[in-house]
């Protein structure tokens, strides 16, 4: 089954659960993001992300799935500027259109900052740069693995976090 088909099926199960299950439908908004069918949707992982982003036009609630799947941490100052559903949809779609390039650029920039800070003995700055790398999310994994292969072992815990502990440092 294609990632798009799997997503469509998981999305329909989630909608069914949040609209018909009284344990979810009669509770707070957070209940719809903590129910099992939403977790199943997130577990589809990165292959489903293009379908999730495409479906945002119809259901802005999927912005939470984009963040959950990609593990991208958007800066609060960016998120505070989103005042309408249209703003949210536009933000996430624009991010997706440039995500690979901006992730690569962000990784390279923060890796340089990390190396420089480490060389200068500035441990706090080095740690902060690694935290910013982690905030790039799962799209940074190829760059992270390349960095590990080149000997930057401080990246291993970030890889582990982004793959939900499937790799341990």
Short mmCIF file of C-alpha atoms in Angstrom, two decimals:
data_model
loop_
_atom_site.label_atom_id
_atom_site.label_comp_id
_atom_site.label_asym_id
_atom_site.label_seq_id
_atom_site.Cartn_x
_atom_site.Cartn_y
_atom_site.Cartn_z
CA UNK A 1 0.00 0.00 0.00
CA UNK A 2 1.35 3.46 -0.90
CA UNK A 3 2.13 6.01 1.82
CA UNK A 4 -0.71 8.18 0.49
CA UNK A 5 -3.19 5.30 0.76
CA UNK A 6 -1.99 4.44 4.24
CA UNK A 7 -2.36 8.07 5.24
CA UNK A 8 -5.88 8.31 3.78
CA UNK A 9 -6.91 5.21 5.70
CA UNK A 10 -5.34 6.42 8.96
CA UNK A 11 -6.84 9.89 8.50
CA UNK A 12 -10.35 8.45 8.01
CA UNK A 13 -9.94 6.34 11.18
CA UNK A 14 -8.82 9.41 13.11
CA UNK A 15 -11.77 11.51 11.87
CA UNK A 16 -14.14 8.68 12.72
CA UNK A 17 -12.72 8.39 16.22
CA UNK A 18 -12.76 12.11 17.02
CA UNK A 19 -16.30 12.55 15.73
CA UNK A 20 -17.96 9.42 17.11
CA UNK A 21 -16.08 8.21 20.17
CA UNK A 22 -17.47 10.06 23.21
CA UNK A 23 -14.17 9.57 25.06
CA UNK A 24 -12.58 11.81 22.42
CA UNK A 25 -15.35 13.85 20.78
CA UNK A 26 -16.73 15.23 24.06
CA UNK A 27 -13.36 16.24 25.47
CA UNK A 28 -10.81 18.95 24.91
CA UNK A 29 -8.93 19.57 21.70
CA UNK A 30 -5.88 17.86 23.18
CA UNK A 31 -7.86 14.59 23.37
CA UNK A 32 -8.03 14.38 19.60
CA UNK A 33 -4.24 14.58 19.40
CA UNK A 34 -3.62 11.99 22.09
CA UNK A 35 -6.06 9.32 20.87
CA UNK A 36 -4.73 6.08 19.39
CA UNK A 37 -5.83 6.80 15.82
CA UNK A 38 -3.81 10.05 15.79
CA UNK A 39 -0.78 8.19 17.17
CA UNK A 40 -1.25 5.64 14.38
CA UNK A 41 -1.29 8.49 11.86
CA UNK A 42 1.98 9.85 13.29
CA UNK A 43 3.52 6.38 13.18
CA UNK A 44 3.21 6.39 9.39
CA UNK A 45 6.32 8.54 9.52
CA UNK A 46 8.12 10.62 6.95
CA UNK A 47 6.83 8.73 3.87
CA UNK A 48 3.33 10.03 4.67
CA UNK A 49 4.39 13.63 5.20
CA UNK A 50 3.74 14.85 1.62
CA UNK A 51 0.16 13.53 1.84
CA UNK A 52 -0.33 15.16 5.25
CA UNK A 53 0.89 18.52 3.97
CA UNK A 54 -1.37 18.24 0.91
CA UNK A 55 -4.40 17.47 3.11
CA UNK A 56 -3.76 20.58 5.24
CA UNK A 57 -5.82 22.60 2.76
CA UNK A 58 -8.87 20.64 3.87
CA UNK A 59 -8.06 20.14 7.56
CA UNK A 60 -5.82 22.63 9.36
CA UNK A 61 -5.78 20.33 12.40
CA UNK A 62 -3.23 18.27 10.49
CA UNK A 63 -0.62 20.93 11.26
CA UNK A 64 -0.10 19.00 14.49
CA UNK A 65 0.61 15.88 12.43
CA UNK A 66 3.15 17.74 10.28
CA UNK A 67 5.01 18.80 13.43
CA UNK A 68 4.61 15.39 15.04
CA UNK A 69 5.87 13.43 12.06
CA UNK A 70 8.69 15.77 11.06
CA UNK A 71 9.67 16.63 14.65
CA UNK A 72 10.38 20.11 13.31
CA UNK A 73 10.23 22.66 16.11
CA UNK A 74 9.03 25.93 14.65
CA UNK A 75 10.20 29.03 16.51
CA UNK A 76 7.53 30.49 18.79
CA UNK A 77 7.95 33.91 17.19
CA UNK A 78 6.97 32.35 13.83
CA UNK A 79 3.95 30.56 15.29
CA UNK A 80 2.69 33.67 17.10
CA UNK A 81 2.31 35.39 13.71
CA UNK A 82 -0.24 32.80 12.56
CA UNK A 83 -3.66 34.29 13.26
CA UNK A 84 -5.96 32.36 10.94
CA UNK A 85 -6.32 28.89 9.47
CA UNK A 86 -5.15 30.31 6.14
CA UNK A 87 -1.98 31.63 7.83
CA UNK A 88 -1.30 28.21 9.34
CA UNK A 89 -1.87 26.39 6.07
CA UNK A 90 0.32 28.85 4.15
CA UNK A 91 3.08 28.64 6.78
CA UNK A 92 3.29 24.85 6.73
CA UNK A 93 3.02 24.60 2.95
CA UNK A 94 5.73 27.21 2.43
CA UNK A 95 7.93 25.41 4.93
CA UNK A 96 7.41 22.12 3.09
CA UNK A 97 8.27 23.64 -0.30
CA UNK A 98 11.69 24.73 0.95
CA UNK A 99 12.21 22.26 3.80
CA UNK A 100 15.05 20.25 2.32
CA UNK A 101 17.06 23.31 1.31
CA UNK A 102 16.47 25.28 4.51
CA UNK A 103 17.18 22.21 6.64
CA UNK A 104 20.50 21.64 4.84
CA UNK A 105 21.42 25.32 5.19
CA UNK A 106 20.38 25.37 8.85
CA UNK A 107 22.33 22.22 9.58
CA UNK A 108 25.47 23.56 7.89
CA UNK A 109 25.22 26.89 9.72
CA UNK A 110 24.65 25.35 13.15
CA UNK A 111 27.35 22.71 12.57
CA UNK A 112 29.83 25.48 11.84
CA UNK A 113 28.73 27.37 14.96
CA UNK A 114 29.07 24.18 17.00
CA UNK A 115 32.56 23.44 15.70
CA UNK A 116 33.71 27.03 16.25
CA UNK A 117 32.28 27.19 19.78
CA UNK A 118 33.78 23.81 20.63
CA UNK A 119 37.18 24.89 19.32
CA UNK A 120 36.99 28.08 21.41
CA UNK A 121 35.95 26.12 24.51
CA UNK A 122 32.50 27.73 24.63
CA UNK A 123 30.50 24.71 25.80
CA UNK A 124 27.19 26.55 26.26
CA UNK A 125 27.30 27.95 22.73
CA UNK A 126 28.27 24.55 21.34
CA UNK A 127 25.35 22.92 23.19
CA UNK A 128 22.94 25.63 21.96
CA UNK A 129 24.02 25.04 18.35
CA UNK A 130 23.29 21.33 18.74
CA UNK A 131 19.86 22.12 20.19
CA UNK A 132 19.11 24.25 17.12
CA UNK A 133 20.18 21.33 14.91
CA UNK A 134 17.74 19.07 16.77
CA UNK A 135 14.93 21.61 16.22
CA UNK A 136 15.37 21.12 12.46
CA UNK A 137 13.68 17.74 12.90
CA UNK A 138 13.82 14.51 10.97
CA UNK A 139 14.66 16.14 7.66
CA UNK A 140 18.11 16.74 9.15
CA UNK A 141 18.73 13.02 9.66
CA UNK A 142 20.83 12.50 6.48
CA UNK A 143 23.03 15.43 7.49
CA UNK A 144 23.25 14.21 11.06
CA UNK A 145 24.29 10.72 9.97
CA UNK A 146 26.88 12.20 7.64
CA UNK A 147 28.21 14.27 10.55
CA UNK A 148 28.40 11.18 12.76
CA UNK A 149 30.24 9.32 10.00
CA UNK A 150 32.73 12.20 9.89
CA UNK A 151 33.34 11.86 13.62
CA UNK A 152 30.97 14.35 15.26
CA UNK A 153 29.75 11.91 17.89
CA UNK A 154 27.85 14.64 19.77
CA UNK A 155 25.20 14.24 17.07
CA UNK A 156 24.35 10.66 18.08
CA UNK A 157 21.92 11.62 20.89
CA UNK A 158 20.10 13.93 18.46
CA UNK A 159 19.74 11.09 15.96
CA UNK A 160 18.45 8.86 18.76
CA UNK A 161 15.85 11.44 19.81
CA UNK A 162 14.66 12.02 16.24
CA UNK A 163 14.17 8.30 15.65
CA UNK A 164 12.35 7.86 18.98
CA UNK A 165 15.18 5.95 20.61
CA UNK A 166 15.41 3.31 17.87
CA UNK A 167 19.16 4.01 17.98
CA UNK A 168 20.81 4.43 21.35
CA UNK A 169 23.99 6.42 21.93
#
